[in-house]
Structure formats: structure tokens, C-alpha cells
């Protein structure tokens, strides 16, 4: 599918199929639960492989469930292949803790790209945040040497971007250099979802940055870079990174050569969902009480209209 033929008055959205390999929870929103519904309301067909099946996310006091192994992932993929229904336009992946599972994902992506050279792989390289890793150390070389080189769109935070490139970010210029290094590793689109850079709007905002490479018809390259000031929220949400990667997939599909607009749409969706969630959570918790993990589950279904057509509340600034 392509953006030009995406909508037709007679047929509606053209078929665009996403293979999403992420976690699943019975209750709440994380992984595939965060990604599937928003993509579906935007017209994408989503085929989900659940890397884990848990009762709820692990921020609760208790959780139970099962973890899919690399061999089990391979079995599921073989079933899709045997029926010859393994043509995909996008692959979307997020958090995993197992190197063999991650390597199997890379094998699947490479095979799907051989079948469809236009396939776009959207990867959230989940490694850690705020200076520390929260996945096993042995995942780092797999992401750096195998995953990022086959990815087309990546959504690291500052820590992950620094880790993957070996370069610290303390200025906007550093961030641009880090995004260029990430481009050189493979992906044409890089969005650093959050950073410690000072916001021009004050300390109630955090800075995100994006960079997108294009090849002109004459073969030369051009790069668009943007800066986004994002309002901070005093709460811990789970599943927002998964929603972000899914929305960036959708809006870069609609605006393939306009990272500014794609980021404005994506960050505005995030703003609306988070504001609706935090308002509802405070209402449930009551005055002066911090909301609990169940109360902070994303208000996804209630945000359907904002997902489909977000009012732009976050503007991106082109920096080069």
C-alpha cells in the first residue's frame, strides 16, 4: 500500500498490513494492546504475534502469564508462510528480553523484506532509560549489530540513542550528530522520543527530536530534522512507547516525506490520550492521592476520535 492510494471515495482505505510482534496483556494497554486498536481505527490490518501473554503489565503488584520462545515464534511464522499469507507492508516491534527471540525477529524481517523490498520495519529499541539498562546486557549488541541495521524507523529515547552510537547528547548539535550516526547504521527515520535537553518553553516541557533522510529523484540525499517541545506529565504510564511507535508508523505512512507533520500528529495523539488518562486517574484516585497502576491504564477506546483525527496541540520546529 502507499500513501497516494490510501484513500479512495469508492473503496475506502487500501489494504495495508502490519505484523506486530509485541507483548499482550489480558487487562490494560501495553505492547500489542497499545498498538493494534489505534492502527486498526486508522485503517491498517494488524496481524499480532504476542511475545508474552500476561494477566497485566508488570507495574502491578502481581502478574501471571507465559512467555513465547524463539522456537514458538518460528512455528507461528511458518504457519503464516505455509498458507502464503506472509506479505506485509510493515513490521512493528517493541520490548523483548531474550536474545534468541530478537534474532528470530531479525530473520523474519529479513525474509519479509526479500518478499517485499518496500516493507518498512518500525522498531522501538527498548534498552533502558535515565542512564541504566532494564533489559539484559547481551541484548545491546544484538540491537546494535543486527536489529538497527535492518530497521527503517526507530524510536529510541536519549539513553538508548547514546548507547547505540557511543556518543553523549548534551546539546542539540550532539543530538543531530547522534541521529546522523543512527542513519548511517541503517534507519532513514529516527525520532529521539525524550531527552534531557533544556526546553525553550521552560522546565515543564521536555525536548524530542526527529530526523528523516530522503533520496531525491537525482539520487542525492536530503535530511529533514525537527524539534518538538512536549509537556511533561507527573505520572508513570505504561504502554505509551508502544502507542507512540504505532502512531509514528501510521502518520509517516500518511505523510511519508513530511516528518514535521507526522511528528505533530503523533505527539498530539499522545497528548490527548495521556491527558484523558491522567484526568480520569485523578478522578478515580480522589483528592491528594496518587493514582494506582490500574487507574493509570491508557484511556484508549475513549480516545478513538483523537486517534483518528488529532487536534494539533504540539508543533514541531524544523531545525535543518
PDB file of C-alpha atoms in Angstrom:
ATOM      1  CA  UNK A   1       0.000   0.000   0.000  1.00  0.00           C
ATOM      2  CA  UNK A   2       1.153   3.581  -0.450  1.00  0.00           C
ATOM      3  CA  UNK A   3       0.036   6.949   0.854  1.00  0.00           C
ATOM      4  CA  UNK A   4      -1.100   8.146  -2.566  1.00  0.00           C
ATOM      5  CA  UNK A   5      -3.646   5.321  -2.945  1.00  0.00           C
ATOM      6  CA  UNK A   6      -4.514   5.159   0.738  1.00  0.00           C
ATOM      7  CA  UNK A   7      -7.977   6.693   0.470  1.00  0.00           C
ATOM      8  CA  UNK A   8     -10.496   6.311  -2.305  1.00  0.00           C
ATOM      9  CA  UNK A   9     -14.047   7.642  -2.183  1.00  0.00           C
ATOM     10  CA  UNK A  10     -15.396   4.369  -3.519  1.00  0.00           C
ATOM     11  CA  UNK A  11     -13.339   1.781  -1.653  1.00  0.00           C
ATOM     12  CA  UNK A  12     -12.099   3.492   1.497  1.00  0.00           C
ATOM     13  CA  UNK A  13      -8.603   2.665   2.775  1.00  0.00           C
ATOM     14  CA  UNK A  14      -6.458   0.390   0.626  1.00  0.00           C
ATOM     15  CA  UNK A  15      -5.207  -2.751   2.345  1.00  0.00           C
ATOM     16  CA  UNK A  16      -2.087  -2.076   4.383  1.00  0.00           C
ATOM     17  CA  UNK A  17      -0.950  -4.900   6.617  1.00  0.00           C
ATOM     18  CA  UNK A  18       1.213  -4.717   9.745  1.00  0.00           C
ATOM     19  CA  UNK A  19       2.884  -7.633  11.516  1.00  0.00           C
ATOM     20  CA  UNK A  20       3.173  -6.540  15.142  1.00  0.00           C
ATOM     21  CA  UNK A  21       5.398  -8.693  17.382  1.00  0.00           C
ATOM     22  CA  UNK A  22       4.913  -7.395  20.920  1.00  0.00           C
ATOM     23  CA  UNK A  23       3.657  -8.312  24.367  1.00  0.00           C
ATOM     24  CA  UNK A  24      -0.001  -8.895  25.223  1.00  0.00           C
ATOM     25  CA  UNK A  25      -1.908  -8.296  28.449  1.00  0.00           C
ATOM     26  CA  UNK A  26      -5.390  -9.502  29.347  1.00  0.00           C
ATOM     27  CA  UNK A  27      -6.149  -6.341  31.322  1.00  0.00           C
ATOM     28  CA  UNK A  28      -4.916  -2.928  30.269  1.00  0.00           C
ATOM     29  CA  UNK A  29      -2.791  -1.490  27.481  1.00  0.00           C
ATOM     30  CA  UNK A  30       0.787  -2.390  26.652  1.00  0.00           C
ATOM     31  CA  UNK A  31       2.516  -3.848  23.594  1.00  0.00           C
ATOM     32  CA  UNK A  32       0.049  -5.168  21.043  1.00  0.00           C
ATOM     33  CA  UNK A  33      -2.883  -3.939  23.147  1.00  0.00           C
ATOM     34  CA  UNK A  34      -1.490  -0.385  22.833  1.00  0.00           C
ATOM     35  CA  UNK A  35      -0.681  -0.655  19.133  1.00  0.00           C
ATOM     36  CA  UNK A  36      -3.438  -2.701  17.493  1.00  0.00           C
ATOM     37  CA  UNK A  37      -6.580  -0.689  18.200  1.00  0.00           C
ATOM     38  CA  UNK A  38      -5.099   2.695  17.157  1.00  0.00           C
ATOM     39  CA  UNK A  39      -3.689   1.225  13.942  1.00  0.00           C
ATOM     40  CA  UNK A  40      -6.966  -0.519  13.159  1.00  0.00           C
ATOM     41  CA  UNK A  41      -9.079   2.626  13.564  1.00  0.00           C
ATOM     42  CA  UNK A  42      -6.642   4.320  11.168  1.00  0.00           C
ATOM     43  CA  UNK A  43      -7.370   1.635   8.562  1.00  0.00           C
ATOM     44  CA  UNK A  44      -4.450  -0.766   8.979  1.00  0.00           C
ATOM     45  CA  UNK A  45      -4.861  -4.537   9.095  1.00  0.00           C
ATOM     46  CA  UNK A  46      -2.857  -5.729  12.110  1.00  0.00           C
ATOM     47  CA  UNK A  47      -1.603  -9.311  12.495  1.00  0.00           C
ATOM     48  CA  UNK A  48      -0.380  -9.768  16.069  1.00  0.00           C
ATOM     49  CA  UNK A  49       2.156 -12.208  17.460  1.00  0.00           C
ATOM     50  CA  UNK A  50       2.205 -11.978  21.253  1.00  0.00           C
ATOM     51  CA  UNK A  51       5.754 -12.237  22.593  1.00  0.00           C
ATOM     52  CA  UNK A  52       4.313 -12.675  26.084  1.00  0.00           C
ATOM     53  CA  UNK A  53       0.794 -13.221  27.384  1.00  0.00           C
ATOM     54  CA  UNK A  54       0.438 -11.748  30.850  1.00  0.00           C
ATOM     55  CA  UNK A  55      -2.567 -11.065  33.053  1.00  0.00           C
ATOM     56  CA  UNK A  56      -1.494  -7.379  33.227  1.00  0.00           C
ATOM     57  CA  UNK A  57       1.678  -5.326  32.949  1.00  0.00           C
ATOM     58  CA  UNK A  58       4.449  -5.846  35.477  1.00  0.00           C
ATOM     59  CA  UNK A  59       3.895  -2.498  37.221  1.00  0.00           C
ATOM     60  CA  UNK A  60       1.044  -4.117  39.164  1.00  0.00           C
ATOM     61  CA  UNK A  61       1.641  -5.889  42.487  1.00  0.00           C
ATOM     62  CA  UNK A  62       1.038  -9.278  40.842  1.00  0.00           C
ATOM     63  CA  UNK A  63       1.150 -10.707  37.347  1.00  0.00           C
ATOM     64  CA  UNK A  64       0.926 -14.173  35.809  1.00  0.00           C
ATOM     65  CA  UNK A  65       1.411 -15.494  32.322  1.00  0.00           C
ATOM     66  CA  UNK A  66       3.508 -17.102  29.624  1.00  0.00           C
ATOM     67  CA  UNK A  67       6.498 -16.094  27.501  1.00  0.00           C
ATOM     68  CA  UNK A  68       6.786 -17.055  23.821  1.00  0.00           C
ATOM     69  CA  UNK A  69      10.124 -18.655  22.914  1.00  0.00           C
ATOM     70  CA  UNK A  70      12.086 -18.071  19.694  1.00  0.00           C
ATOM     71  CA  UNK A  71      11.128 -21.582  18.518  1.00  0.00           C
ATOM     72  CA  UNK A  72       7.447 -20.897  19.187  1.00  0.00           C
ATOM     73  CA  UNK A  73       7.715 -17.602  17.265  1.00  0.00           C
ATOM     74  CA  UNK A  74       9.247 -19.522  14.357  1.00  0.00           C
ATOM     75  CA  UNK A  75       6.381 -22.059  14.420  1.00  0.00           C
ATOM     76  CA  UNK A  76       3.777 -19.282  14.214  1.00  0.00           C
ATOM     77  CA  UNK A  77       5.624 -17.596  11.350  1.00  0.00           C
ATOM     78  CA  UNK A  78       5.940 -20.928   9.499  1.00  0.00           C
ATOM     79  CA  UNK A  79       2.157 -21.348   9.743  1.00  0.00           C
ATOM     80  CA  UNK A  80       1.643 -17.950   8.109  1.00  0.00           C
ATOM     81  CA  UNK A  81       4.180 -18.838   5.392  1.00  0.00           C
ATOM     82  CA  UNK A  82       2.648 -22.253   4.629  1.00  0.00           C
ATOM     83  CA  UNK A  83      -0.634 -20.530   3.817  1.00  0.00           C
ATOM     84  CA  UNK A  84       1.190 -17.948   1.683  1.00  0.00           C
ATOM     85  CA  UNK A  85      -0.265 -15.041   3.658  1.00  0.00           C
ATOM     86  CA  UNK A  86       3.050 -13.523   4.705  1.00  0.00           C
ATOM     87  CA  UNK A  87       3.028 -10.366   2.586  1.00  0.00           C
ATOM     88  CA  UNK A  88       3.411  -7.374   4.896  1.00  0.00           C
ATOM     89  CA  UNK A  89       3.851  -3.646   4.382  1.00  0.00           C
ATOM     90  CA  UNK A  90       5.118  -3.006   7.921  1.00  0.00           C
ATOM     91  CA  UNK A  91       6.665  -4.884  10.824  1.00  0.00           C
ATOM     92  CA  UNK A  92       6.400  -3.326  14.295  1.00  0.00           C
ATOM     93  CA  UNK A  93       8.358  -4.497  17.356  1.00  0.00           C
ATOM     94  CA  UNK A  94       8.923  -3.293  20.914  1.00  0.00           C
ATOM     95  CA  UNK A  95      10.155  -4.641  24.249  1.00  0.00           C
ATOM     96  CA  UNK A  96      11.808  -8.045  24.477  1.00  0.00           C
ATOM     97  CA  UNK A  97      14.218  -9.593  26.995  1.00  0.00           C
ATOM     98  CA  UNK A  98      15.533 -12.584  25.024  1.00  0.00           C
ATOM     99  CA  UNK A  99      18.407 -12.526  22.512  1.00  0.00           C
ATOM    100  CA  UNK A 100      17.323 -15.635  20.593  1.00  0.00           C
ATOM    101  CA  UNK A 101      13.803 -14.202  20.228  1.00  0.00           C
ATOM    102  CA  UNK A 102      15.221 -10.897  18.975  1.00  0.00           C
ATOM    103  CA  UNK A 103      17.480 -12.698  16.477  1.00  0.00           C
ATOM    104  CA  UNK A 104      14.489 -14.670  15.209  1.00  0.00           C
ATOM    105  CA  UNK A 105      12.635 -11.353  14.690  1.00  0.00           C
ATOM    106  CA  UNK A 106      15.575 -10.133  12.577  1.00  0.00           C
ATOM    107  CA  UNK A 107      15.471 -13.336  10.490  1.00  0.00           C
ATOM    108  CA  UNK A 108      11.733 -12.858   9.913  1.00  0.00           C
ATOM    109  CA  UNK A 109      12.147  -9.191   8.974  1.00  0.00           C
ATOM    110  CA  UNK A 110      14.915 -10.026   6.500  1.00  0.00           C
ATOM    111  CA  UNK A 111      12.824 -12.745   4.881  1.00  0.00           C
ATOM    112  CA  UNK A 112       9.773 -10.492   4.643  1.00  0.00           C
ATOM    113  CA  UNK A 113      11.917  -7.740   3.102  1.00  0.00           C
ATOM    114  CA  UNK A 114      13.144 -10.174   0.451  1.00  0.00           C
ATOM    115  CA  UNK A 115       9.494 -10.886  -0.390  1.00  0.00           C
ATOM    116  CA  UNK A 116       8.584  -7.172  -0.299  1.00  0.00           C
ATOM    117  CA  UNK A 117      11.580  -4.802  -0.692  1.00  0.00           C
ATOM    118  CA  UNK A 118       9.274  -1.862   0.183  1.00  0.00           C
ATOM    119  CA  UNK A 119       8.456  -3.272   3.637  1.00  0.00           C
ATOM    120  CA  UNK A 120       9.080  -0.769   6.439  1.00  0.00           C
ATOM    121  CA  UNK A 121      10.350  -2.072   9.786  1.00  0.00           C
ATOM    122  CA  UNK A 122       9.432   0.161  12.745  1.00  0.00           C
ATOM    123  CA  UNK A 123      11.468  -0.678  15.844  1.00  0.00           C
ATOM    124  CA  UNK A 124      11.404   0.723  19.360  1.00  0.00           C
ATOM    125  CA  UNK A 125      14.873  -0.391  20.567  1.00  0.00           C
ATOM    126  CA  UNK A 126      13.929  -0.819  24.220  1.00  0.00           C
ATOM    127  CA  UNK A 127      17.147  -0.972  26.248  1.00  0.00           C
ATOM    128  CA  UNK A 128      16.704   1.353  29.220  1.00  0.00           C
ATOM    129  CA  UNK A 129      16.323   4.944  30.359  1.00  0.00           C
ATOM    130  CA  UNK A 130      17.846   7.567  32.675  1.00  0.00           C
ATOM    131  CA  UNK A 131      21.318   6.075  32.492  1.00  0.00           C
ATOM    132  CA  UNK A 132      20.569   2.420  33.212  1.00  0.00           C
ATOM    133  CA  UNK A 133      19.561  -0.645  31.213  1.00  0.00           C
ATOM    134  CA  UNK A 134      16.428  -2.551  32.124  1.00  0.00           C
ATOM    135  CA  UNK A 135      16.985  -5.434  29.740  1.00  0.00           C
ATOM    136  CA  UNK A 136      19.829  -7.997  29.913  1.00  0.00           C
ATOM    137  CA  UNK A 137      23.187  -6.600  28.756  1.00  0.00           C
ATOM    138  CA  UNK A 138      23.515  -9.205  25.997  1.00  0.00           C
ATOM    139  CA  UNK A 139      20.614  -7.615  24.087  1.00  0.00           C
ATOM    140  CA  UNK A 140      22.671  -4.495  23.382  1.00  0.00           C
ATOM    141  CA  UNK A 141      24.988  -5.977  20.704  1.00  0.00           C
ATOM    142  CA  UNK A 142      22.010  -7.688  19.040  1.00  0.00           C
ATOM    143  CA  UNK A 143      20.172  -4.381  18.744  1.00  0.00           C
ATOM    144  CA  UNK A 144      23.276  -2.504  17.590  1.00  0.00           C
ATOM    145  CA  UNK A 145      24.642  -5.036  15.114  1.00  0.00           C
ATOM    146  CA  UNK A 146      21.539  -6.854  13.859  1.00  0.00           C
ATOM    147  CA  UNK A 147      18.274  -5.046  14.634  1.00  0.00           C
ATOM    148  CA  UNK A 148      19.027  -1.371  13.924  1.00  0.00           C
ATOM    149  CA  UNK A 149      20.719  -2.142  10.561  1.00  0.00           C
ATOM    150  CA  UNK A 150      17.501  -3.745   9.214  1.00  0.00           C
ATOM    151  CA  UNK A 151      15.166  -1.116  10.753  1.00  0.00           C
ATOM    152  CA  UNK A 152      13.706   1.750   8.717  1.00  0.00           C
ATOM    153  CA  UNK A 153      12.161   3.778  11.572  1.00  0.00           C
ATOM    154  CA  UNK A 154      13.478   3.734  15.146  1.00  0.00           C
ATOM    155  CA  UNK A 155      12.183   5.471  18.275  1.00  0.00           C
ATOM    156  CA  UNK A 156      14.927   5.439  20.946  1.00  0.00           C
ATOM    157  CA  UNK A 157      14.964   7.675  23.989  1.00  0.00           C
ATOM    158  CA  UNK A 158      18.128   9.695  24.681  1.00  0.00           C
ATOM    159  CA  UNK A 159      19.799   6.935  26.714  1.00  0.00           C
ATOM    160  CA  UNK A 160      19.146   4.336  24.009  1.00  0.00           C
ATOM    161  CA  UNK A 161      20.353   6.661  21.228  1.00  0.00           C
ATOM    162  CA  UNK A 162      23.563   7.363  23.190  1.00  0.00           C
ATOM    163  CA  UNK A 163      24.085   3.676  23.930  1.00  0.00           C
ATOM    164  CA  UNK A 164      23.632   2.618  20.300  1.00  0.00           C
ATOM    165  CA  UNK A 165      26.035   5.262  18.971  1.00  0.00           C
ATOM    166  CA  UNK A 166      28.534   5.601  21.820  1.00  0.00           C
ATOM    167  CA  UNK A 167      28.079   9.396  21.824  1.00  0.00           C
ATOM    168  CA  UNK A 168      26.626  11.543  24.608  1.00  0.00           C
ATOM    169  CA  UNK A 169      23.965  14.173  23.983  1.00  0.00           C
ATOM    170  CA  UNK A 170      24.352  17.452  25.860  1.00  0.00           C
ATOM    171  CA  UNK A 171      23.386  19.919  23.106  1.00  0.00           C
ATOM    172  CA  UNK A 172      21.030  19.985  20.135  1.00  0.00           C
ATOM    173  CA  UNK A 173      24.101  19.718  17.872  1.00  0.00           C
ATOM    174  CA  UNK A 174      25.081  16.499  19.683  1.00  0.00           C
ATOM    175  CA  UNK A 175      21.571  15.145  19.113  1.00  0.00           C
ATOM    176  CA  UNK A 176      21.754  15.892  15.388  1.00  0.00           C
ATOM    177  CA  UNK A 177      25.135  14.127  15.195  1.00  0.00           C
ATOM    178  CA  UNK A 178      23.724  11.107  17.078  1.00  0.00           C
ATOM    179  CA  UNK A 179      20.741  10.922  14.701  1.00  0.00           C
ATOM    180  CA  UNK A 180      23.141  11.099  11.740  1.00  0.00           C
ATOM    181  CA  UNK A 181      25.149   8.227  13.242  1.00  0.00           C
ATOM    182  CA  UNK A 182      21.931   6.225  13.616  1.00  0.00           C
ATOM    183  CA  UNK A 183      21.051   6.974   9.972  1.00  0.00           C
ATOM    184  CA  UNK A 184      24.480   5.646   8.979  1.00  0.00           C
ATOM    185  CA  UNK A 185      23.632   2.394  10.808  1.00  0.00           C
ATOM    186  CA  UNK A 186      20.534   1.874   8.624  1.00  0.00           C
ATOM    187  CA  UNK A 187      17.266   3.650   9.554  1.00  0.00           C
ATOM    188  CA  UNK A 188      16.062   6.537   7.375  1.00  0.00           C
ATOM    189  CA  UNK A 189      13.797   7.883  10.131  1.00  0.00           C
ATOM    190  CA  UNK A 190      14.948   8.444  13.712  1.00  0.00           C
ATOM    191  CA  UNK A 191      12.877  10.027  16.488  1.00  0.00           C
ATOM    192  CA  UNK A 192      14.505  10.531  19.880  1.00  0.00           C
ATOM    193  CA  UNK A 193      11.308  10.384  21.910  1.00  0.00           C
ATOM    194  CA  UNK A 194      12.616  12.173  25.013  1.00  0.00           C
ATOM    195  CA  UNK A 195      15.804  13.927  26.051  1.00  0.00           C
ATOM    196  CA  UNK A 196      17.359  15.869  28.902  1.00  0.00           C
ATOM    197  CA  UNK A 197      17.976  18.920  26.710  1.00  0.00           C
ATOM    198  CA  UNK A 198      16.562  22.177  28.133  1.00  0.00           C
ATOM    199  CA  UNK A 199      13.270  23.237  26.575  1.00  0.00           C
ATOM    200  CA  UNK A 200      12.833  26.761  25.261  1.00  0.00           C
ATOM    201  CA  UNK A 201       9.391  26.700  26.878  1.00  0.00           C
ATOM    202  CA  UNK A 202      10.710  26.077  30.389  1.00  0.00           C
ATOM    203  CA  UNK A 203      11.203  23.132  32.733  1.00  0.00           C
ATOM    204  CA  UNK A 204       7.622  21.888  32.365  1.00  0.00           C
ATOM    205  CA  UNK A 205       8.482  20.652  28.870  1.00  0.00           C
ATOM    206  CA  UNK A 206      10.855  18.028  27.541  1.00  0.00           C
ATOM    207  CA  UNK A 207      12.538  18.025  24.143  1.00  0.00           C
ATOM    208  CA  UNK A 208      12.137  15.371  21.456  1.00  0.00           C
ATOM    209  CA  UNK A 209      13.988  15.414  18.148  1.00  0.00           C
ATOM    210  CA  UNK A 210      13.471  13.734  14.790  1.00  0.00           C
ATOM    211  CA  UNK A 211      15.448  13.249  11.601  1.00  0.00           C
ATOM    212  CA  UNK A 212      14.427  11.791   8.245  1.00  0.00           C
ATOM    213  CA  UNK A 213      16.607  11.072   5.221  1.00  0.00           C
ATOM    214  CA  UNK A 214      15.211  11.193   1.689  1.00  0.00           C
ATOM    215  CA  UNK A 215      16.711  10.319  -1.653  1.00  0.00           C
ATOM    216  CA  UNK A 216      15.887  12.865  -4.356  1.00  0.00           C
ATOM    217  CA  UNK A 217      14.985  11.730  -7.910  1.00  0.00           C
ATOM    218  CA  UNK A 218      18.527  12.638  -8.993  1.00  0.00           C
ATOM    219  CA  UNK A 219      19.986  10.309  -6.356  1.00  0.00           C
ATOM    220  CA  UNK A 220      21.201  12.995  -3.942  1.00  0.00           C
ATOM    221  CA  UNK A 221      20.217  12.860  -0.261  1.00  0.00           C
ATOM    222  CA  UNK A 222      18.388  15.406   1.828  1.00  0.00           C
ATOM    223  CA  UNK A 223      17.605  15.338   5.565  1.00  0.00           C
ATOM    224  CA  UNK A 224      14.754  16.997   7.444  1.00  0.00           C
ATOM    225  CA  UNK A 225      15.255  17.491  11.164  1.00  0.00           C
ATOM    226  CA  UNK A 226      12.677  18.649  13.686  1.00  0.00           C
ATOM    227  CA  UNK A 227      12.479  19.593  17.351  1.00  0.00           C
ATOM    228  CA  UNK A 228       9.345  19.076  19.430  1.00  0.00           C
ATOM    229  CA  UNK A 229       8.627  20.556  22.871  1.00  0.00           C
ATOM    230  CA  UNK A 230       6.426  18.115  24.780  1.00  0.00           C
ATOM    231  CA  UNK A 231       4.540  18.932  28.021  1.00  0.00           C
ATOM    232  CA  UNK A 232       5.711  16.852  30.997  1.00  0.00           C
ATOM    233  CA  UNK A 233       3.177  14.834  32.990  1.00  0.00           C
ATOM    234  CA  UNK A 234       3.742  13.898  36.633  1.00  0.00           C
ATOM    235  CA  UNK A 235       2.790  10.238  36.398  1.00  0.00           C
ATOM    236  CA  UNK A 236       4.235   6.940  35.220  1.00  0.00           C
ATOM    237  CA  UNK A 237       2.403   5.428  32.273  1.00  0.00           C
ATOM    238  CA  UNK A 238       2.907   2.011  30.725  1.00  0.00           C
ATOM    239  CA  UNK A 239       2.254   1.369  27.040  1.00  0.00           C
ATOM    240  CA  UNK A 240       2.899   4.922  25.853  1.00  0.00           C
ATOM    241  CA  UNK A 241       6.082   3.962  23.986  1.00  0.00           C
ATOM    242  CA  UNK A 242       4.176   1.224  22.163  1.00  0.00           C
ATOM    243  CA  UNK A 243       1.404   3.660  21.250  1.00  0.00           C
ATOM    244  CA  UNK A 244       3.987   6.202  20.082  1.00  0.00           C
ATOM    245  CA  UNK A 245       5.744   3.769  17.721  1.00  0.00           C
ATOM    246  CA  UNK A 246       2.382   2.658  16.281  1.00  0.00           C
ATOM    247  CA  UNK A 247       1.252   6.240  15.688  1.00  0.00           C
ATOM    248  CA  UNK A 248       4.576   7.192  14.103  1.00  0.00           C
ATOM    249  CA  UNK A 249       4.139   4.208  11.765  1.00  0.00           C
ATOM    250  CA  UNK A 250       0.659   5.427  10.825  1.00  0.00           C
ATOM    251  CA  UNK A 251       1.428   9.100  10.362  1.00  0.00           C
ATOM    252  CA  UNK A 252       4.708   8.592   8.479  1.00  0.00           C
ATOM    253  CA  UNK A 253       2.660   6.368   6.182  1.00  0.00           C
ATOM    254  CA  UNK A 254       0.210   9.202   5.553  1.00  0.00           C
ATOM    255  CA  UNK A 255       2.999  11.809   5.319  1.00  0.00           C
ATOM    256  CA  UNK A 256       5.998   9.849   4.002  1.00  0.00           C
ATOM    257  CA  UNK A 257       8.057  12.929   3.091  1.00  0.00           C
ATOM    258  CA  UNK A 258       6.922  15.271   5.858  1.00  0.00           C
ATOM    259  CA  UNK A 259       8.385  14.325   9.229  1.00  0.00           C
ATOM    260  CA  UNK A 260       7.217  17.622  10.730  1.00  0.00           C
ATOM    261  CA  UNK A 261       3.533  16.843  10.148  1.00  0.00           C
ATOM    262  CA  UNK A 262       3.937  13.157  11.050  1.00  0.00           C
ATOM    263  CA  UNK A 263       5.524  14.127  14.380  1.00  0.00           C
ATOM    264  CA  UNK A 264       2.898  16.788  15.107  1.00  0.00           C
ATOM    265  CA  UNK A 265       0.119  14.237  14.547  1.00  0.00           C
ATOM    266  CA  UNK A 266       1.894  11.554  16.581  1.00  0.00           C
ATOM    267  CA  UNK A 267       2.779  13.753  19.567  1.00  0.00           C
ATOM    268  CA  UNK A 268      -0.703  15.330  19.534  1.00  0.00           C
ATOM    269  CA  UNK A 269      -2.334  11.877  19.736  1.00  0.00           C
ATOM    270  CA  UNK A 270      -0.063  11.099  22.688  1.00  0.00           C
ATOM    271  CA  UNK A 271      -1.032  14.376  24.391  1.00  0.00           C
ATOM    272  CA  UNK A 272      -4.779  13.732  24.035  1.00  0.00           C
ATOM    273  CA  UNK A 273      -4.579  10.111  25.251  1.00  0.00           C
ATOM    274  CA  UNK A 274      -2.336  10.992  28.211  1.00  0.00           C
ATOM    275  CA  UNK A 275      -4.428  13.997  29.273  1.00  0.00           C
ATOM    276  CA  UNK A 276      -7.618  11.945  29.137  1.00  0.00           C
ATOM    277  CA  UNK A 277      -5.918   9.181  31.113  1.00  0.00           C
ATOM    278  CA  UNK A 278      -4.467  11.418  33.834  1.00  0.00           C
ATOM    279  CA  UNK A 279      -7.757  13.301  34.311  1.00  0.00           C
ATOM    280  CA  UNK A 280      -9.667  10.035  34.698  1.00  0.00           C
ATOM    281  CA  UNK A 281      -6.990   8.560  37.015  1.00  0.00           C
ATOM    282  CA  UNK A 282      -7.086  11.574  39.358  1.00  0.00           C
ATOM    283  CA  UNK A 283     -10.874  11.426  39.372  1.00  0.00           C
ATOM    284  CA  UNK A 284     -10.746   7.763  40.428  1.00  0.00           C
ATOM    285  CA  UNK A 285      -7.948   8.236  42.984  1.00  0.00           C
ATOM    286  CA  UNK A 286      -9.552  11.199  44.724  1.00  0.00           C
ATOM    287  CA  UNK A 287      -8.037  14.476  46.007  1.00  0.00           C
ATOM    288  CA  UNK A 288      -4.414  14.308  47.142  1.00  0.00           C
ATOM    289  CA  UNK A 289      -3.910  10.633  46.285  1.00  0.00           C
ATOM    290  CA  UNK A 290      -1.528   9.273  43.647  1.00  0.00           C
ATOM    291  CA  UNK A 291      -3.307   7.105  41.078  1.00  0.00           C
ATOM    292  CA  UNK A 292      -2.523   3.385  41.093  1.00  0.00           C
ATOM    293  CA  UNK A 293      -1.333   1.348  38.062  1.00  0.00           C
ATOM    294  CA  UNK A 294      -4.871   0.096  37.263  1.00  0.00           C
ATOM    295  CA  UNK A 295      -6.184   3.682  37.386  1.00  0.00           C
ATOM    296  CA  UNK A 296      -3.415   4.832  35.011  1.00  0.00           C
ATOM    297  CA  UNK A 297      -4.221   2.366  32.236  1.00  0.00           C
ATOM    298  CA  UNK A 298      -4.443   4.328  28.981  1.00  0.00           C
ATOM    299  CA  UNK A 299      -7.917   5.551  28.003  1.00  0.00           C
ATOM    300  CA  UNK A 300      -7.540   4.130  24.528  1.00  0.00           C
ATOM    301  CA  UNK A 301     -11.084   3.373  23.395  1.00  0.00           C
ATOM    302  CA  UNK A 302     -12.300   6.682  24.809  1.00  0.00           C
ATOM    303  CA  UNK A 303      -9.648   8.439  22.671  1.00  0.00           C
ATOM    304  CA  UNK A 304     -10.782   6.933  19.349  1.00  0.00           C
ATOM    305  CA  UNK A 305     -11.761  10.283  17.808  1.00  0.00           C
ATOM    306  CA  UNK A 306      -8.420  11.861  18.797  1.00  0.00           C
ATOM    307  CA  UNK A 307      -6.512   8.917  17.333  1.00  0.00           C
ATOM    308  CA  UNK A 308      -8.387   9.205  14.034  1.00  0.00           C
ATOM    309  CA  UNK A 309      -8.120  12.986  13.703  1.00  0.00           C
ATOM    310  CA  UNK A 310      -5.979  14.609  16.397  1.00  0.00           C
ATOM    311  CA  UNK A 311      -6.285  18.325  17.013  1.00  0.00           C
ATOM    312  CA  UNK A 312      -2.712  19.593  16.676  1.00  0.00           C
ATOM    313  CA  UNK A 313      -1.538  20.769  20.095  1.00  0.00           C
ATOM    314  CA  UNK A 314       2.187  20.060  19.681  1.00  0.00           C
ATOM    315  CA  UNK A 315       4.032  21.870  16.904  1.00  0.00           C
ATOM    316  CA  UNK A 316       7.373  20.741  15.521  1.00  0.00           C
ATOM    317  CA  UNK A 317      10.097  23.221  14.565  1.00  0.00           C
ATOM    318  CA  UNK A 318      12.292  22.452  11.567  1.00  0.00           C
ATOM    319  CA  UNK A 319      15.909  22.799  12.721  1.00  0.00           C
ATOM    320  CA  UNK A 320      17.645  21.974   9.438  1.00  0.00           C
TER     321      UNK A 320
END
